[in-house]
mmCIF file of C-alpha atoms in Angstrom:
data_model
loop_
_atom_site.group_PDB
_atom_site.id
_atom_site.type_symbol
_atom_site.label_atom_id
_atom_site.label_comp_id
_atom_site.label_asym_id
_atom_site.label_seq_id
_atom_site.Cartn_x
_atom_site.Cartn_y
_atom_site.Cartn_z
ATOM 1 C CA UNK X 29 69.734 124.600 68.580
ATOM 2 C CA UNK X 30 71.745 127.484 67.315
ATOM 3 C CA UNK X 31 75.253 127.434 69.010
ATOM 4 C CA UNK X 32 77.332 129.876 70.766
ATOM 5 C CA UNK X 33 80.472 131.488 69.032
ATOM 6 C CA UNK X 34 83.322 129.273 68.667
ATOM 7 C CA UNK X 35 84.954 129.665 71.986
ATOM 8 C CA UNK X 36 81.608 131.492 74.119
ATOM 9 C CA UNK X 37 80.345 128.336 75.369
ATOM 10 C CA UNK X 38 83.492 126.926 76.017
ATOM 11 C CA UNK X 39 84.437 130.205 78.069
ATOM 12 C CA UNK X 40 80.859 130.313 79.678
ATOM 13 C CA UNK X 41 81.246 126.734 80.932
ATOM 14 C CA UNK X 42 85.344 127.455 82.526
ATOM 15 C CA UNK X 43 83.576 130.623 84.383
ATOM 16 C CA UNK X 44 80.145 129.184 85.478
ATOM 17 C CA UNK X 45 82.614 125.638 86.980
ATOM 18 C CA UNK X 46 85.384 128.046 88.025
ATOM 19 C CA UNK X 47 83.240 130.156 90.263
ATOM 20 C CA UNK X 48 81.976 126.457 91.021
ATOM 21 C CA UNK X 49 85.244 125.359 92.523
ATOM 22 C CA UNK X 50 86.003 128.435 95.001
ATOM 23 C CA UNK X 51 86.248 127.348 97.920
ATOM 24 C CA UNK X 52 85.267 128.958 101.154
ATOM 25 C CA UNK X 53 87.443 128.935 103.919
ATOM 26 C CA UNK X 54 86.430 127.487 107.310
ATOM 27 C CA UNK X 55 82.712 127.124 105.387
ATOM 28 C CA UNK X 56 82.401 123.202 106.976
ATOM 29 C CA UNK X 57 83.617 124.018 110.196
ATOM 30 C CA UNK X 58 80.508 126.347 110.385
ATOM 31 C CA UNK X 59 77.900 124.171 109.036
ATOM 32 C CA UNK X 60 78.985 121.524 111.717
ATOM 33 C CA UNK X 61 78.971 124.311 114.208
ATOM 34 C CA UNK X 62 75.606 125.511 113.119
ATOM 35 C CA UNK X 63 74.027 121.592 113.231
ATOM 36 C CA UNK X 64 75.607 121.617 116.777
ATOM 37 C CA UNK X 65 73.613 123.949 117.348
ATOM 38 C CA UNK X 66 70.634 123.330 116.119
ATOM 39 C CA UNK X 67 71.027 119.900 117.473
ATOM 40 C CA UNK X 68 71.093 121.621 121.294
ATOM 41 C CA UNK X 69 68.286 123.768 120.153
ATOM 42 C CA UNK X 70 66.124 120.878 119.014
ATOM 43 C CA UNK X 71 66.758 118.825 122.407
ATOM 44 C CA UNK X 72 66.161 121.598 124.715
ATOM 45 C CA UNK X 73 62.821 122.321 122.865
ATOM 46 C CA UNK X 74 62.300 118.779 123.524
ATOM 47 C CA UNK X 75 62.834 118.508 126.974
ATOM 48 C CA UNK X 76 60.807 121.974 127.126
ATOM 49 C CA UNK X 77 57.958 120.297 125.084
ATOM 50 C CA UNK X 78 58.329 116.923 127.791
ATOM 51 C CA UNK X 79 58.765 119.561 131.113
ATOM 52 C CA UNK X 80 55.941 121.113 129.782
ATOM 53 C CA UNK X 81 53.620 117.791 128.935
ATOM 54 C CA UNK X 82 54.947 117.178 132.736
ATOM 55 C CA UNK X 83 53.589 120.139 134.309
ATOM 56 C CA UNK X 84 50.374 120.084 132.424
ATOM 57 C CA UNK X 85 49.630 116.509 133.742
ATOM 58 C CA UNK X 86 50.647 117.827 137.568
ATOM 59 C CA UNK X 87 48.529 120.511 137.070
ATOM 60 C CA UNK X 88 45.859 118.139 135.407
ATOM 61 C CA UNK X 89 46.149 115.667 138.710
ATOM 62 C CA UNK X 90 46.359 118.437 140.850
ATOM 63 C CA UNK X 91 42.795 120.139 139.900
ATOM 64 C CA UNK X 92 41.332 116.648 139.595
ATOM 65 C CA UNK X 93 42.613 115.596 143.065
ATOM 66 C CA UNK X 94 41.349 119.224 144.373
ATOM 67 C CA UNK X 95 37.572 118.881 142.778
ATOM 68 C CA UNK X 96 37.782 115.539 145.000
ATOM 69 C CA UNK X 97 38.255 116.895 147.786
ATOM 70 C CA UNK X 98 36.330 119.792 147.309
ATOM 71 C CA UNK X 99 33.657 117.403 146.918
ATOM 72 C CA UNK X 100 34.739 116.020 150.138
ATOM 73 C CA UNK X 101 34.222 119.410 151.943
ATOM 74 C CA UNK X 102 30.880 119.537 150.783
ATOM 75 C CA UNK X 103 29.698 116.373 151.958
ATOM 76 C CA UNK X 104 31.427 116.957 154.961
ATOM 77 C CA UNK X 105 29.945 120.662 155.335
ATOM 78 C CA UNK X 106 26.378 118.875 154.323
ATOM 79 C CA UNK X 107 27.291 116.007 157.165
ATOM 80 C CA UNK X 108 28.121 118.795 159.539
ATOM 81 C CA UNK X 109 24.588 120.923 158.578
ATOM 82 C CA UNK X 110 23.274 117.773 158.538
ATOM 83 C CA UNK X 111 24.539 116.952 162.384
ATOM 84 C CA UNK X 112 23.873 120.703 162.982
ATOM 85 C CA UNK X 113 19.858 120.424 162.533
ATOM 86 C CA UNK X 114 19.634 117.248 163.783
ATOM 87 C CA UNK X 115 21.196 118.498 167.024
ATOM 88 C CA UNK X 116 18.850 121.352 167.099
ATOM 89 C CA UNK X 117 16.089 118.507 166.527
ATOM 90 C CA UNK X 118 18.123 116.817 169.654
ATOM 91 C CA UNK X 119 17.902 120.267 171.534
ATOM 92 C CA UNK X 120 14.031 120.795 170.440
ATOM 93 C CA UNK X 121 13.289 116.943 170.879
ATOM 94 C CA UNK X 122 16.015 117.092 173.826
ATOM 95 C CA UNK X 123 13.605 119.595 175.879
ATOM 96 C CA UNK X 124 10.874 117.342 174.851
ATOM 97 C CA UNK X 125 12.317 114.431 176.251
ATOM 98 C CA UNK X 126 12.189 116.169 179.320
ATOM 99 C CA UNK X 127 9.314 117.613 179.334
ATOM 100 C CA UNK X 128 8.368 113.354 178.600
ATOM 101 C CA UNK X 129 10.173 112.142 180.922
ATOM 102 C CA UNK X 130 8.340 115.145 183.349
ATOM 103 C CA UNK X 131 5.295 114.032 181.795
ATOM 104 C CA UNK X 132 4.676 110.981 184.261
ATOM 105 C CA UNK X 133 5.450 113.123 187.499
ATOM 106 C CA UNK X 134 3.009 115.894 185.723
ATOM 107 C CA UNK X 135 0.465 113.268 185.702
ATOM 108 C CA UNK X 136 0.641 111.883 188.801
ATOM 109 C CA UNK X 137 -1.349 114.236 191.190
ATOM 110 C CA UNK X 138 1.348 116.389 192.721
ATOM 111 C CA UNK X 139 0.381 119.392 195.180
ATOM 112 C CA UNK X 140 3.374 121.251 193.312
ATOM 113 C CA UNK X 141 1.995 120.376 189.952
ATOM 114 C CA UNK X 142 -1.794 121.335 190.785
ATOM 115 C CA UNK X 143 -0.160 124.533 191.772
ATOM 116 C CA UNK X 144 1.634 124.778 188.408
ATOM 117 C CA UNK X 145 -1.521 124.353 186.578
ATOM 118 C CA UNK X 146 -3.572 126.819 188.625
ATOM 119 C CA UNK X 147 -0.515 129.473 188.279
ATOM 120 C CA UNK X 148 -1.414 131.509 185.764
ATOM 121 C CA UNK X 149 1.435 132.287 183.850
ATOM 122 C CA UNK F 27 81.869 119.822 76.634
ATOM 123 C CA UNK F 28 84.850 117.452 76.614
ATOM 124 C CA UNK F 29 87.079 120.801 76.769
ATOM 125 C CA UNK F 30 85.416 122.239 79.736
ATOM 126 C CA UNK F 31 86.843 122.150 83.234
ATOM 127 C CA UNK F 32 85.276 119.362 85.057
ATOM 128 C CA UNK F 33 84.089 120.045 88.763
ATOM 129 C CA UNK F 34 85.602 118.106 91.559
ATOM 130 C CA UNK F 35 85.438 114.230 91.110
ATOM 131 C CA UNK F 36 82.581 113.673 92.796
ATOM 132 C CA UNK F 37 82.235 110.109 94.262
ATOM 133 C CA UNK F 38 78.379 109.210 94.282
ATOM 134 C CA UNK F 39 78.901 105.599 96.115
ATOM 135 C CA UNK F 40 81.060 107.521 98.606
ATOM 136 C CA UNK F 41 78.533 110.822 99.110
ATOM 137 C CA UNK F 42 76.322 107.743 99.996
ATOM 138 C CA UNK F 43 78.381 106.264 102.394
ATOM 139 C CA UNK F 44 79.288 109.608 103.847
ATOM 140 C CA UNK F 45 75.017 110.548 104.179
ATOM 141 C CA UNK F 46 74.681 106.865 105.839
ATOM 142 C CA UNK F 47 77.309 108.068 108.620
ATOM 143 C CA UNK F 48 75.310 111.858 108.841
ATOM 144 C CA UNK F 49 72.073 109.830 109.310
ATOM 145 C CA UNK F 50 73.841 108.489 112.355
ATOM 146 C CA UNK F 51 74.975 111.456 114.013
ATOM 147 C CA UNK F 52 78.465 111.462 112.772
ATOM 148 C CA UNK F 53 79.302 115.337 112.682
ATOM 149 C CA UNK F 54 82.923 114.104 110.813
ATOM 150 C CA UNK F 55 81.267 112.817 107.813
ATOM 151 C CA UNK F 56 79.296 116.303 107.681
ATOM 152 C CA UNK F 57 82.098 117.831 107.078
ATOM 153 C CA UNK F 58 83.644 116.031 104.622
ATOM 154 C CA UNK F 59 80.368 116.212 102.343
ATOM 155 C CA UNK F 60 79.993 119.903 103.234
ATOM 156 C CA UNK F 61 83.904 120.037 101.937
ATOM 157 C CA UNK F 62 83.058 117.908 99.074
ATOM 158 C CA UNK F 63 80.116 120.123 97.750
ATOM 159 C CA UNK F 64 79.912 123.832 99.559
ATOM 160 C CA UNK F 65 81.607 125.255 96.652
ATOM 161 C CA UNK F 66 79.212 124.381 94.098
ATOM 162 C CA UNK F 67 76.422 125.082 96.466
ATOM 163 C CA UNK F 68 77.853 128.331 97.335
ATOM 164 C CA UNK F 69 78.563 129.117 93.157
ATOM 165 C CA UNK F 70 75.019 128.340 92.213
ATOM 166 C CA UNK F 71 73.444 130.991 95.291
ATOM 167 C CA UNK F 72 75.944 133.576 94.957
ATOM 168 C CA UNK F 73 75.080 133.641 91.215
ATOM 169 C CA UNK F 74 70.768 133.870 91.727
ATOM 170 C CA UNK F 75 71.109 136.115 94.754
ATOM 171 C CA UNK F 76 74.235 138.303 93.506
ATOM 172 C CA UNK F 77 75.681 138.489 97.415
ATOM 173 C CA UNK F 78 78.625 136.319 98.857
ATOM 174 C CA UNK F 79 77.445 136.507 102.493
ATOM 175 C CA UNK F 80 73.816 135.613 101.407
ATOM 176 C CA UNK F 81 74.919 132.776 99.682
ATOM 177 C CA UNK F 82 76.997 131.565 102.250
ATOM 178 C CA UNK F 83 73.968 132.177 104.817
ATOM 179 C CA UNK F 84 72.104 129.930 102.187
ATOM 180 C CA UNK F 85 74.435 127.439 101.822
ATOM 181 C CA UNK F 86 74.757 126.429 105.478
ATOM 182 C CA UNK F 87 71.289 126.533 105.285
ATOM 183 C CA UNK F 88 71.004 123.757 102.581
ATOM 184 C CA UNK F 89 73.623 121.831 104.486
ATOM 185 C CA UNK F 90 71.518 122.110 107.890
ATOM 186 C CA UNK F 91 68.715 121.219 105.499
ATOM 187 C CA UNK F 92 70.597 118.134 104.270
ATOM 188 C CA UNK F 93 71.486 116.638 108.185
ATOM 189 C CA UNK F 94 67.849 116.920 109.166
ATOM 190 C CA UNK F 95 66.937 114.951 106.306
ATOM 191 C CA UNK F 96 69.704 112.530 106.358
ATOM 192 C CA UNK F 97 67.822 109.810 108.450
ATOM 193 C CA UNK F 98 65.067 109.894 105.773
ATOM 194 C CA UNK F 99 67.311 110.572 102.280
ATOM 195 C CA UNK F 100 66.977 107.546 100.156
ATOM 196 C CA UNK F 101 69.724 107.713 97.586
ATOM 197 C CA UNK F 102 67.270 107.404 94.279
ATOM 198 C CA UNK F 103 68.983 110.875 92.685
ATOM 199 C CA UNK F 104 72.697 111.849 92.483
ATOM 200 C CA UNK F 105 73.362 114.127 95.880
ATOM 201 C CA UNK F 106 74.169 116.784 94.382
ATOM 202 C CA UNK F 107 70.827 117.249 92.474
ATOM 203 C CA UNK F 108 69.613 117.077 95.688
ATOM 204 C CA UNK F 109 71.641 119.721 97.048
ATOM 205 C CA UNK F 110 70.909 122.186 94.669
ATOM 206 C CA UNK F 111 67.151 121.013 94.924
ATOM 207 C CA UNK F 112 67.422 122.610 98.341
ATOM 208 C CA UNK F 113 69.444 125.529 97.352
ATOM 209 C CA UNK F 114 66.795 126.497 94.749
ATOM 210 C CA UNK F 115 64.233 125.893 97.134
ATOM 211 C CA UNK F 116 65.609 128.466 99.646
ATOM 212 C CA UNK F 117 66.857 130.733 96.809
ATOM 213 C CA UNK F 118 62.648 130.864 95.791
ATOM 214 C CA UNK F 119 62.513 131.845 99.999
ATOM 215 C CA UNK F 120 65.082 134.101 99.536
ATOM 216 C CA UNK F 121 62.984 136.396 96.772
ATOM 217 C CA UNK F 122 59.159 135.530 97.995
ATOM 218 C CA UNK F 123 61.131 136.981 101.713
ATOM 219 C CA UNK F 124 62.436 140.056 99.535
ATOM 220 C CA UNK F 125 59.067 140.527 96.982
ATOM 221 C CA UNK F 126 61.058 140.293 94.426
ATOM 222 C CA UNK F 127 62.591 138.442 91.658
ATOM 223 C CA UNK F 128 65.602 140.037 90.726
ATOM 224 C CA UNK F 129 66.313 140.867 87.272
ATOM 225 C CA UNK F 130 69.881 141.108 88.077
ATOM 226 C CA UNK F 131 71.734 138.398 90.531
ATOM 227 C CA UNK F 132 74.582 140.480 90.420
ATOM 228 C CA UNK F 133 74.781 143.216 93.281
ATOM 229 C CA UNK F 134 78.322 143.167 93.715
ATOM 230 C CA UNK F 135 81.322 142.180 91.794
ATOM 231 C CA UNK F 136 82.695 139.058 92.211
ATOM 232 C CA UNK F 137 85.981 138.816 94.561
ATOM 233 C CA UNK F 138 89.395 139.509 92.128
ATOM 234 C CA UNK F 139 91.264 136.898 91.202
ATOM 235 C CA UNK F 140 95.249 136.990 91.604
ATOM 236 C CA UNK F 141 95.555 140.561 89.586
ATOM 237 C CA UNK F 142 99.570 140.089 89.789
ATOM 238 C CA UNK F 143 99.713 137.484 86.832
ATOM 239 C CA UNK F 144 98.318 138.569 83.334
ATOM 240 C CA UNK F 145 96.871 135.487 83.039
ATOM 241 C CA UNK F 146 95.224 135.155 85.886
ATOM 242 C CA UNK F 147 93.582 139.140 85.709
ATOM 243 C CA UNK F 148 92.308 138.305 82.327
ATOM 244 C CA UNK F 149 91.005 134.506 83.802
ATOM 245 C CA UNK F 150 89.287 137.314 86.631
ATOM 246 C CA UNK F 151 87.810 139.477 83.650
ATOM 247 C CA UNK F 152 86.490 136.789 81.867
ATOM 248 C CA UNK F 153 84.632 135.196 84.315
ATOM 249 C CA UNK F 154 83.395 138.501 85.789
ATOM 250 C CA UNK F 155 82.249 139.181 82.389
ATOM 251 C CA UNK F 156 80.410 136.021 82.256
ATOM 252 C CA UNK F 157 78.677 136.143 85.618
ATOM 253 C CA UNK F 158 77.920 140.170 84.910
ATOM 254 C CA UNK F 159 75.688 138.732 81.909
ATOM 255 C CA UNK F 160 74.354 135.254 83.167
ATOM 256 C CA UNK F 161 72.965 137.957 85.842
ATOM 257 C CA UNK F 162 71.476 139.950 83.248
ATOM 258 C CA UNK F 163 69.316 136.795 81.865
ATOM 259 C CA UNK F 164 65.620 136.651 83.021
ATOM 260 C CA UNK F 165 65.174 134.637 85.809
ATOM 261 C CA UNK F 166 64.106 131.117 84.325
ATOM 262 C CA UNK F 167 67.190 131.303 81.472
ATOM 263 C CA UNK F 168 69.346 131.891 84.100
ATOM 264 C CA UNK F 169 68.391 129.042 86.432
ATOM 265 C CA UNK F 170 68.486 126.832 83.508
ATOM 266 C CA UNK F 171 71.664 128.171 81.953
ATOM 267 C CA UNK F 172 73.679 127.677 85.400
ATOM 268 C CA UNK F 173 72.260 124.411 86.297
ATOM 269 C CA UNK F 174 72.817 122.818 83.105
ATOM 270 C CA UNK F 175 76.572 124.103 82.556
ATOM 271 C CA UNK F 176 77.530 125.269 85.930
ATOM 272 C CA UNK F 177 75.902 122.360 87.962
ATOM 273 C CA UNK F 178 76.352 119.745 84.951
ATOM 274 C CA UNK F 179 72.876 118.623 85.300
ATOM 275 C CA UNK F 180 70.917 116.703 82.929
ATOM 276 C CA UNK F 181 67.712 118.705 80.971
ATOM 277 C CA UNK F 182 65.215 116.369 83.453
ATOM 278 C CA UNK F 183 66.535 116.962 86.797
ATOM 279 C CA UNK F 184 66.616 120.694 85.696
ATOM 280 C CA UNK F 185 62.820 120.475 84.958
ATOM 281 C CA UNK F 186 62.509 118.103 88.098
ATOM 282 C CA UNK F 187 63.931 121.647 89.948
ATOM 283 C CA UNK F 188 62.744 123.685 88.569
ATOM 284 C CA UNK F 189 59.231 122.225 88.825
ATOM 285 C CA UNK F 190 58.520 122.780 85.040
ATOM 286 C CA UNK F 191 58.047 120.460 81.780
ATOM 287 C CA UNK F 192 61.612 119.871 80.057
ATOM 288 C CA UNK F 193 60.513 121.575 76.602
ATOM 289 C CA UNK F 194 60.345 124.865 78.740
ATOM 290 C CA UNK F 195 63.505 123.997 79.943
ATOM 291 C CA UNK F 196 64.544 123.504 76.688
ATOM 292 C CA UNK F 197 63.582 126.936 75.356
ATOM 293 C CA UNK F 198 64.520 128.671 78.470
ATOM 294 C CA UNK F 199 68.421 127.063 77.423
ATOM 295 C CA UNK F 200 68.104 128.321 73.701
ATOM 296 C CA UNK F 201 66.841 131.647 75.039
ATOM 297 C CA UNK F 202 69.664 132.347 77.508
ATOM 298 C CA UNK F 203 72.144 130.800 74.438
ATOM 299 C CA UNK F 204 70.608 133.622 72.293
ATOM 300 C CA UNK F 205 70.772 136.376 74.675
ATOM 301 C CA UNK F 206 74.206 135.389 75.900
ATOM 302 C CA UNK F 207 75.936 135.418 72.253
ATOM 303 C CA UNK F 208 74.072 139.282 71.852
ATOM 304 C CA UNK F 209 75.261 140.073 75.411
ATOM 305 C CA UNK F 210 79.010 138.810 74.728
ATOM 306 C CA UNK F 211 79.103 140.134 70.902
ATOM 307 C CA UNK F 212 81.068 143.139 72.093
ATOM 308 C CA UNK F 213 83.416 140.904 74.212
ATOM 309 C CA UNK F 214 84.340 138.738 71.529
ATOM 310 C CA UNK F 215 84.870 140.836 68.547
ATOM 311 C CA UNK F 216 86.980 143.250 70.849
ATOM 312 C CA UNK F 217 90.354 142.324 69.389
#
């Protein structure tokens, strides 16, 4: 390897490790400032990141437990159709009942009901 | 190189102790390693992106780098390869952020030394001189030139960094020696 002039490389090598030796003032303080804070920055992100993991799962439980009882209201609005008809059954089958249970007298010769069946409505 | 002015001692066993006490949170041990190293750190950037505050921005980078990865750092390579592992890393960032590889490091001169002593203005000179054409070198002789005698590292952690095979590294070296003694000529034979 073909060398340098007699005192180049030695020269090179003192001003390449010279600059290598300056030494900037307060430079550590602000690297252990800067981890500080990139320490904080890392641990709020986490607790963001956990908060957030947090709320999802509320909100997660939250429509789950809502569907339910959505589900609820519908078989409880179904129930309540349900009861609905079957009361106008009761009211149809109700005036039925009494026409049934005014069946018997109907049958039974009656001067009122003779004149009920000859009225001509 | 027996002549050259050696870099701070630097204690491997201790920067291992030292990274064992970062892995565990300890902020005081930080700053010890960051005292122990910064300035080489610092050197290396400030000579492959030409700008003091960059460098510096880059350097605490590398550090911040280096406590995130202190937990996991297994001490198989000296520290300092490591450290300038990272700072070439983010100095390859640096020009893929700006499009561009410079073909000149050097944007700005480097700080003045003492210019009251002689000595120490011509000490200033010379090493401005010096960085002035180390920034002039293509890109790969100057990485290889500065981490091999500014860094002190050996010809396979240099082709370990710089990601290439260590005859390339080889030739980049003897390329940047060529260059270097055409580049100084004028200096030297200046009486």
């Amino acid at each position: 390897m073909e060398s340098l002039p007699p005192n180049l490389e030695s020269d090179l090598a003192l001003a390449l490790r010279r600059e290598a030796t300056k030494v900037v003032p307060g430079f550590s303080g602000r690297v252990v400032t800067a981890v500080k804070a990139s320490r904080v920055r890392r641990k709020i992100i986490r607790w963001t990141s956990l908060a957030s993991s947090l709320a999802a799962c509320f909100v997660a439980t939250l429509v789950v437990s809502h569907n339910r009882s959505e589900d609820f209201l519908i078989r409880q609005s179904q129930a309540l159709v349900m009861s609905d008809d079957a009361a106008n059954f009761n009211a149809i089958f109700g005036v039925a009942d009494d026409l049934a249970i005014l069946a018997p007298v109907m049958e039974e010769d009656s001067s009122v009901v003779e004149e009920f069946i000859k009225t001509d409505i | 190189m027996a002549d050259f002015e050696s870099l701070p001692d630097v204690d491997d066993q201790e920067d291992k102790r030292l990274m064992g006490l970062v892995a565990q949170g300890n902020d005081d041990a930080l700053r010890l390693l960051v005292d122990r190293h910064h300035a080489r750190v610092v050197a290396y950037l400030r000579s492959q992106v030409g700008s003091q505050t960059t460098a510096e921005e880059l350097g605490m980078e590398v550090f911040i780098r280096l406590h995130r990865a202190a937990a996991r750092w297994r001490p198989e390579a000296k520290l300092t390869t490591y450290l300038i592992h990272i700072a070439h890393n983010l100095v390859l960032n640096e020009w893929r952020r700006k499009s561009r590889k410079p073909t000149t490091a050097l944007d700005s001169a480097p700080e003045p030394g003492d210019k009251s002593h002689e000595s120490a203005r011509r000490v200033g000179e010379l090493d401005e001189a010096f960085q002035r054409v180390v920034a002039q070198l293509p890109v790969e002789q100057r990485t290889a030139i500065l981490l091999l005698v500014q860094q002190d590292l050996a010809y396979e952690d240099i082709a370990k960094i710089m990601k290439a095979p260590v005859s390339s590294v080889k030739t980049w070296i003897h390329r940047a020696r060529t260059q270097l003694r055409e580049l100084l000529k004028d200096y030297y034979e200046t009486p």
